[in-house]
Amino acid sequence: MDLIEIFKALGDENRIRILNLLIRQELCVCEIETVLDMTQSNASRHLNKLKTAGVIASEKKSQWVYYRVDNKFIEENNLLYEFIKNKLVENTQLLRDVERLKKYKNSYYTCEQLREDKSQVLKYLQGQCEKTENEN
Amino acid sequence: MDLIEIFKALGDENRIRILNLLIRQELCVCEIETVLDMTQSNASRHLNKLKTAGVIASEKKSQWVYYRVDNKFIEENNLLYEFIKNKLVENTQLLRDVERLKKYKNSYYTCEQLREDKSQVLKYLQGQCEKTENEN
DNA sequence: TGATTATATTCATTTATACTCATATAATAA
DNA sequence: TTATTATATGAGTATAAATGAATATAATCA
């Protein structure tokens, strides 16, 4: 995929936030929207932008569509991939997102539970984050 | 400089085109606008975006402001820099721009001559480019 | 087979950004 | 010292892109 298209796809903060998560693990749309506290339609649209640019790929499993960084992208753009991985840890917003992702992972919440009570999960995820924000 | 700000700065085609030239050599605003056939104010504004993001740096020499890739940027973002250098050669627009740059360099035109008759230089630069376009 | 669900897509709106023209500003040149 | 010049910047406009609410669509589930 073309350099210019890749950079256009990466030129948005929310898309970098999504990529930040997908670099660490495969996630489905409903998980991404929850961890990043983003509307479903917005998440879907951003994911499509990244997919179109060849950065990520998707796979349907049962009712859910999972996204991950495309292996082909990693192979063909290894320098960029390494750069991104190295730099993610220098950004506070991205680090915050990672904390939320870890919290989500540690909770063993599932997509099904997100369906049943997403607001509960959001509250759970925000518990730690709100405290962290007050310390700043 | 922050990852997100860097990607925002690189998320525009014209700014990549400018960077493509500056990676090869230092140039002043009037040269960039001529080689890329861009208005002076637009060139200036894009240059400022790249400078603000810490990608390029400027230096005033006599009446002219010269821009170049910031060495600090190269040091701190070497993977990204290498990635860009490797990928530039895969894009046809960027290759075309490089041909124009080479033609400009080979002509020994100067900033002063650009002042006197920029349209002459533009015609000269377009001579080869128009022929190349017809072959495609 | 009908109900339910996940998510992509449409529509409308908002926000951001790119662009041009004109000019202010800071220099250099004469 | 005045004239000239390079370019950054202001103002206005056009275009692009981001966003949320609603819904269509394609599946899976029961």
CSV table of C-alpha atoms (C1' of nucleotides) in Angstrom, one decimal:
chain,number,residue,atom,x,y,z
A,1,MET,CA,0.0,0.0,0.0
A,2,ASP,CA,1.1,3.5,-0.9
A,3,LEU,CA,3.0,5.6,1.6
A,4,ILE,CA,0.7,8.6,1.2
A,5,GLU,CA,-2.4,6.5,1.9
A,6,ILE,CA,-0.8,4.9,4.9
A,7,PHE,CA,0.1,8.3,6.4
A,8,LYS,CA,-3.4,9.7,5.7
A,9,ALA,CA,-4.8,6.7,7.6
A,10,LEU,CA,-2.5,7.3,10.5
A,11,GLY,CA,-3.0,11.1,10.5
A,12,ASP,CA,-5.9,10.9,13.0
A,13,GLU,CA,-5.6,10.5,16.7
A,14,ASN,CA,-8.5,8.1,17.1
A,15,ARG,CA,-7.0,5.8,14.5
A,16,ILE,CA,-3.7,5.8,16.3
A,17,ARG,CA,-5.5,5.0,19.5
A,18,ILE,CA,-7.2,2.0,17.8
A,19,LEU,CA,-3.9,0.8,16.3
A,20,ASN,CA,-2.3,1.1,19.7
A,21,LEU,CA,-4.7,-1.5,21.0
A,22,LEU,CA,-4.6,-3.8,18.0
A,23,ILE,CA,-0.8,-3.9,18.1
A,24,ARG,CA,-1.2,-5.6,21.5
A,25,GLN,CA,-4.0,-7.9,20.7
A,26,GLU,CA,-6.9,-8.8,18.4
A,27,LEU,CA,-10.1,-7.2,19.4
A,28,CYS,CA,-13.7,-7.0,18.1
A,29,VAL,CA,-15.5,-3.8,17.3
A,30,CYS,CA,-17.6,-3.9,20.5
A,31,GLU,CA,-14.4,-4.2,22.6
A,32,ILE,CA,-12.6,-1.4,20.9
A,33,GLU,CA,-15.6,1.0,21.3
A,34,THR,CA,-15.8,0.1,25.0
A,35,VAL,CA,-12.1,0.4,25.8
A,36,LEU,CA,-11.8,3.7,23.9
A,37,ASP,CA,-15.3,4.9,24.9
A,38,MET,CA,-16.2,5.6,21.3
A,39,THR,CA,-19.5,5.2,19.5
A,40,GLN,CA,-20.0,2.0,17.5
A,41,SER,CA,-20.5,3.8,14.2
A,42,ASN,CA,-17.4,5.9,14.7
A,43,ALA,CA,-15.3,2.9,15.7
A,44,SER,CA,-16.5,1.0,12.6
A,45,ARG,CA,-15.7,3.9,10.3
A,46,HIS,CA,-12.2,4.4,11.7
A,47,LEU,CA,-11.5,0.7,11.5
A,48,ASN,CA,-12.6,0.7,7.9
A,49,LYS,CA,-10.2,3.5,7.1
A,50,LEU,CA,-7.3,1.5,8.6
A,51,LYS,CA,-8.4,-1.6,6.8
A,52,THR,CA,-8.7,0.2,3.4
A,53,ALA,CA,-5.2,1.5,3.9
A,54,GLY,CA,-4.0,-2.1,4.5
A,55,VAL,CA,-2.9,-1.5,8.0
A,56,ILE,CA,-5.4,-3.9,9.7
A,57,ALA,CA,-7.4,-6.9,8.7
A,58,SER,CA,-10.7,-8.4,9.9
A,59,GLU,CA,-12.1,-11.8,10.6
A,60,LYS,CA,-15.7,-12.8,11.5
A,61,LYS,CA,-16.1,-15.1,14.4
A,62,SER,CA,-19.6,-16.0,15.2
A,63,GLN,CA,-21.5,-12.8,15.6
A,64,TRP,CA,-18.4,-10.7,16.0
A,65,VAL,CA,-15.9,-9.1,13.7
A,66,TYR,CA,-12.4,-9.1,15.0
A,67,TYR,CA,-9.6,-6.8,13.9
A,68,ARG,CA,-5.8,-7.2,14.1
A,69,VAL,CA,-2.8,-5.6,12.5
A,70,ASP,CA,-2.4,-7.2,9.1
A,71,ASN,CA,0.7,-9.4,8.9
A,72,LYS,CA,1.4,-8.3,5.4
A,73,PHE,CA,1.5,-4.7,6.6
A,74,ILE,CA,4.0,-5.6,9.3
A,75,GLU,CA,6.2,-7.4,6.8
A,76,GLU,CA,6.1,-4.7,4.1
A,77,ASN,CA,6.4,-1.8,6.5
A,78,ASN,CA,8.5,-3.2,9.3
A,79,LEU,CA,10.5,0.0,9.9
A,80,LEU,CA,7.2,2.0,10.4
A,81,TYR,CA,5.8,-0.8,12.6
A,82,GLU,CA,8.8,-0.8,14.8
A,83,PHE,CA,8.8,3.0,15.0
A,84,ILE,CA,5.2,3.1,16.1
A,85,LYS,CA,5.7,0.4,18.7
A,86,ASN,CA,8.6,2.3,20.1
A,87,LYS,CA,6.8,5.6,20.2
A,88,LEU,CA,3.5,4.6,21.6
A,89,VAL,CA,4.9,4.4,25.1
A,90,GLU,CA,5.8,8.1,25.0
A,91,ASN,CA,2.2,9.3,24.7
A,92,THR,CA,0.1,9.7,27.8
A,93,GLN,CA,-3.3,9.3,26.1
A,94,LEU,CA,-2.1,6.1,24.5
A,95,LEU,CA,-0.7,4.8,27.8
A,96,ARG,CA,-4.1,5.5,29.5
A,97,ASP,CA,-5.8,3.5,26.8
A,98,VAL,CA,-3.5,0.6,27.4
A,99,GLU,CA,-4.3,0.7,31.1
A,100,ARG,CA,-8.0,0.5,30.2
A,101,LEU,CA,-7.2,-2.4,27.9
A,102,LYS,CA,-5.3,-4.2,30.6
A,103,LYS,CA,-8.2,-3.7,33.0
A,104,TYR,CA,-10.6,-5.0,30.5
A,105,LYS,CA,-8.4,-8.1,29.9
A,106,ASN,CA,-8.0,-8.7,33.6
A,107,SER,CA,-11.8,-8.6,34.1
A,108,TYR,CA,-12.5,-11.5,31.8
A,109,TYR,CA,-15.4,-9.6,30.4
A,110,THR,CA,-16.6,-10.9,27.1
A,111,CYS,CA,-18.4,-9.6,24.1
A,112,GLU,CA,-21.6,-11.2,25.3
A,113,GLN,CA,-21.3,-9.3,28.6
A,114,LEU,CA,-20.7,-6.1,26.7
A,115,ARG,CA,-24.0,-6.8,24.9
A,116,GLU,CA,-25.9,-7.3,28.1
A,117,ASP,CA,-24.6,-4.3,30.0
A,118,LYS,CA,-22.0,-2.2,28.4
A,119,SER,CA,-22.6,0.7,30.8
A,120,GLN,CA,-21.6,-1.5,33.7
A,121,VAL,CA,-18.3,-2.4,31.9
A,122,LEU,CA,-17.7,1.3,31.1
A,123,LYS,CA,-18.2,2.2,34.8
A,124,TYR,CA,-15.7,-0.5,35.7
A,125,LEU,CA,-13.2,0.7,33.3
A,126,GLN,CA,-13.6,4.3,34.3
A,127,GLY,CA,-13.1,3.6,38.0
A,128,GLN,CA,-9.4,3.5,37.8
A,129,CYS,CA,-9.1,6.0,35.0
A,130,GLU,CA,-11.0,8.7,36.9
A,131,LYS,CA,-8.8,8.3,39.9
A,132,THR,CA,-5.7,8.6,37.7
A,133,GLU,CA,-7.0,11.8,36.1
A,134,ASN,CA,-7.6,13.4,39.5
A,135,GLU,CA,-4.1,12.8,40.5
A,136,ASN,CA,-2.8,14.8,37.5
B,1,MET,CA,7.9,15.5,19.4
B,2,ASP,CA,4.8,13.5,19.9
B,3,LEU,CA,3.9,10.5,17.6
B,4,ILE,CA,0.4,11.8,17.0
B,5,GLU,CA,1.6,15.3,16.1
B,6,ILE,CA,4.2,13.8,13.7
B,7,PHE,CA,1.6,11.7,12.0
B,8,LYS,CA,-0.8,14.6,11.7
B,9,ALA,CA,1.9,16.6,10.0
B,10,LEU,CA,2.6,13.7,7.6
B,11,GLY,CA,-1.0,13.0,6.9
B,12,ASP,CA,-1.1,15.4,3.9
B,13,GLU,CA,0.1,14.7,0.4
B,14,ASN,CA,1.6,18.1,-0.2
B,15,ARG,CA,3.6,17.9,3.0
B,16,ILE,CA,5.0,14.5,2.0
B,17,ARG,CA,5.9,16.0,-1.4
B,18,ILE,CA,7.8,18.8,0.4
B,19,LEU,CA,9.5,16.3,2.7
B,20,ASN,CA,10.5,14.2,-0.3
B,21,LEU,CA,12.4,17.2,-1.7
B,22,LEU,CA,14.0,18.3,1.6
B,23,ILE,CA,15.2,14.8,2.3
B,24,ARG,CA,17.4,15.2,-0.8
B,25,GLN,CA,18.6,18.7,-0.2
B,26,GLU,CA,18.0,22.0,1.5
B,27,LEU,CA,15.8,24.3,-0.4
B,28,CYS,CA,14.3,27.8,0.1
B,29,VAL,CA,10.6,28.5,0.0
B,30,CYS,CA,10.7,30.0,-3.5
B,31,GLU,CA,12.4,26.9,-4.8
B,32,ILE,CA,9.9,24.5,-3.2
B,33,GLU,CA,7.0,26.5,-4.6
B,34,THR,CA,8.5,26.4,-8.0
B,35,VAL,CA,9.5,22.7,-8.2
B,36,LEU,CA,6.2,21.6,-6.8
B,37,ASP,CA,4.2,24.3,-8.6
B,38,MET,CA,2.5,25.5,-5.5
B,39,THR,CA,1.5,29.1,-4.4
B,40,GLN,CA,4.0,30.8,-2.1
B,41,SER,CA,1.5,31.1,0.8
B,42,ASN,CA,0.5,27.5,0.6
B,43,ALA,CA,4.1,26.3,0.6
B,44,SER,CA,4.8,28.6,3.6
B,45,ARG,CA,1.9,27.3,5.5
B,46,HIS,CA,2.8,23.6,4.9
B,47,LEU,CA,6.4,24.3,5.8
B,48,ASN,CA,5.2,25.8,9.0
B,49,LYS,CA,3.2,22.7,9.8
B,50,LEU,CA,6.2,20.4,9.3
B,51,LYS,CA,8.4,22.8,11.3
B,52,THR,CA,6.0,23.0,14.2
B,53,ALA,CA,5.9,19.2,14.3
B,54,GLY,CA,9.7,19.2,14.6
B,55,VAL,CA,10.2,17.5,11.2
B,56,ILE,CA,12.1,20.3,9.5
B,57,ALA,CA,14.1,23.3,10.5
B,58,SER,CA,14.7,26.7,8.9
B,59,GLU,CA,17.6,29.0,8.4
B,60,LYS,CA,17.6,32.5,7.0
B,61,LYS,CA,20.4,33.2,4.5
B,62,SER,CA,20.4,36.7,3.1
B,63,GLN,CA,16.9,37.3,1.8
B,64,TRP,CA,15.9,33.7,1.7
B,65,VAL,CA,14.6,31.2,4.2
B,66,TYR,CA,16.0,27.7,3.7
B,67,TYR,CA,14.4,24.6,5.0
B,68,ARG,CA,15.9,21.2,5.7
B,69,VAL,CA,15.0,18.0,7.6
B,70,ASP,CA,15.8,18.6,11.2
B,71,ASN,CA,18.8,16.5,12.3
B,72,LYS,CA,17.2,16.1,15.7
B,73,PHE,CA,14.2,14.6,14.0
B,74,ILE,CA,16.3,12.1,12.1
B,75,GLU,CA,18.1,11.1,15.3
B,76,GLU,CA,15.0,10.7,17.4
B,77,ASN,CA,12.9,9.1,14.7
B,78,ASN,CA,15.4,7.1,12.7
B,79,LEU,CA,13.1,4.2,12.0
B,80,LEU,CA,10.5,6.5,10.6
B,81,TYR,CA,13.0,8.4,8.6
B,82,GLU,CA,14.4,5.2,7.0
B,83,PHE,CA,10.9,4.0,6.3
B,84,ILE,CA,10.0,7.2,4.5
B,85,LYS,CA,13.2,7.2,2.5
B,86,ASN,CA,12.6,3.6,1.4
B,87,LYS,CA,9.0,4.2,0.5
B,88,LEU,CA,9.3,7.5,-1.4
B,89,VAL,CA,10.6,5.7,-4.5
B,90,GLU,CA,7.4,3.6,-4.8
B,91,ASN,CA,5.2,6.6,-5.4
B,92,THR,CA,4.8,8.0,-8.9
B,93,GLN,CA,3.9,11.6,-7.9
B,94,LEU,CA,6.9,11.7,-5.7
B,95,LEU,CA,9.2,10.4,-8.4
B,96,ARG,CA,7.9,13.0,-10.8
B,97,ASP,CA,8.7,15.7,-8.2
B,98,VAL,CA,12.2,14.3,-7.9
B,99,GLU,CA,12.7,14.5,-11.7
B,100,ARG,CA,11.6,18.2,-11.5
B,101,LEU,CA,14.0,18.8,-8.7
B,102,LYS,CA,16.9,17.2,-10.6
B,103,LYS,CA,16.0,19.3,-13.6
B,104,TYR,CA,16.0,22.4,-11.5
B,105,LYS,CA,19.4,21.4,-10.0
B,106,ASN,CA,20.9,20.8,-13.4
B,107,SER,CA,19.8,24.1,-14.7
B,108,TYR,CA,21.8,26.1,-12.2
B,109,TYR,CA,18.8,28.4,-11.7
B,110,THR,CA,19.0,30.5,-8.5
B,111,CYS,CA,16.6,32.1,-6.2
B,112,GLU,CA,17.4,35.4,-7.8
B,113,GLN,CA,16.4,34.1,-11.2
B,114,LEU,CA,13.2,32.8,-9.8
B,115,ARG,CA,12.5,36.3,-8.6
B,116,GLU,CA,13.1,37.7,-12.0
B,117,ASP,CA,11.1,35.3,-14.1
B,118,LYS,CA,9.5,32.5,-12.3
B,119,SER,CA,7.2,31.7,-15.2
B,120,GLN,CA,10.2,31.0,-17.4
B,121,VAL,CA,11.6,28.5,-14.9
B,122,LEU,CA,8.2,26.9,-14.6
B,123,LYS,CA,8.0,26.5,-18.4
B,124,TYR,CA,11.4,24.9,-18.4
B,125,LEU,CA,10.5,22.5,-15.6
B,126,GLN,CA,7.3,21.6,-17.3
B,127,GLY,CA,8.9,20.8,-20.6
B,128,GLN,CA,10.1,17.3,-19.6
B,129,CYS,CA,7.2,16.6,-17.2
B,130,GLU,CA,4.5,17.1,-19.8
B,131,LYS,CA,6.2,14.7,-22.2
B,132,THR,CA,6.5,12.1,-19.4
B,133,GLU,CA,2.8,12.4,-18.7
B,134,ASN,CA,1.8,11.8,-22.2
B,135,GLU,CA,3.7,8.6,-22.3
B,136,ASN,CA,1.7,7.2,-19.5
C,1,DT,C1',-38.3,-20.0,10.7
C,2,DG,C1',-38.5,-15.9,13.2
C,3,DA,C1',-36.0,-13.2,16.6
C,4,DT,C1',-32.0,-11.1,17.8
C,5,DT,C1',-27.6,-9.1,17.2
C,6,DA,C1',-23.2,-7.0,15.3
C,7,DT,C1',-21.7,-3.8,12.5
C,8,DA,C1',-21.5,-1.5,8.2
C,9,DT,C1',-23.7,2.3,6.0
C,10,DT,C1',-26.7,6.4,5.3
C,11,DC,C1',-27.9,11.0,6.5
C,12,DA,C1',-27.3,15.2,8.4
C,13,DT,C1',-24.4,18.1,11.0
C,14,DT,C1',-20.2,19.8,12.9
C,15,DT,C1',-15.5,20.5,12.9
C,16,DA,C1',-11.1,20.8,10.8
C,17,DT,C1',-8.2,21.7,7.3
C,18,DA,C1',-6.6,23.1,2.8
C,19,DC,C1',-6.4,26.8,-0.3
C,20,DT,C1',-6.1,31.6,-2.5
C,21,DC,C1',-5.7,36.5,-2.4
C,22,DA,C1',-4.0,40.3,-0.1
C,23,DT,C1',-1.0,42.4,2.9
C,24,DA,C1',1.9,43.0,7.1
C,25,DT,C1',6.4,42.4,8.7
C,26,DA,C1',11.2,41.9,8.9
C,27,DA,C1',15.0,42.0,6.4
C,28,DT,C1',18.4,43.0,2.8
C,29,DA,C1',19.9,45.7,-0.9
C,30,DA,C1',20.9,49.9,-3.1
D,1,DT,C1',17.7,56.2,4.3
D,2,DT,C1',14.5,54.5,1.1
D,3,DA,C1',13.2,50.9,-2.0
D,4,DT,C1',12.7,46.3,-2.7
D,5,DT,C1',12.0,41.6,-1.5
D,6,DA,C1',10.9,37.1,0.8
D,7,DT,C1',7.7,35.1,3.3
D,8,DA,C1',4.8,34.7,7.2
D,9,DT,C1',0.1,35.8,8.3
D,10,DG,C1',-4.8,37.5,8.2
D,11,DA,C1',-9.2,36.9,6.2
D,12,DG,C1',-12.5,34.6,3.7
D,13,DT,C1',-13.9,30.6,1.2
D,14,DA,C1',-14.1,25.9,-0.3
D,15,DT,C1',-13.4,21.2,0.6
D,16,DA,C1',-12.6,17.4,3.3
D,17,DA,C1',-13.1,14.7,7.1
D,18,DA,C1',-14.9,13.5,11.7
D,19,DT,C1',-19.0,12.6,14.3
D,20,DG,C1',-23.6,10.9,16.2
D,21,DA,C1',-28.2,9.1,15.4
D,22,DA,C1',-30.8,6.0,12.8
D,23,DT,C1',-31.2,2.1,10.2
D,24,DA,C1',-30.2,-1.5,6.6
D,25,DT,C1',-28.0,-5.7,6.1
D,26,DA,C1',-26.0,-10.0,6.9
D,27,DA,C1',-25.4,-13.3,10.0
D,28,DT,C1',-26.1,-16.2,14.0
D,29,DC,C1',-29.0,-17.9,17.5
D,30,DA,C1',-32.9,-20.2,19.5
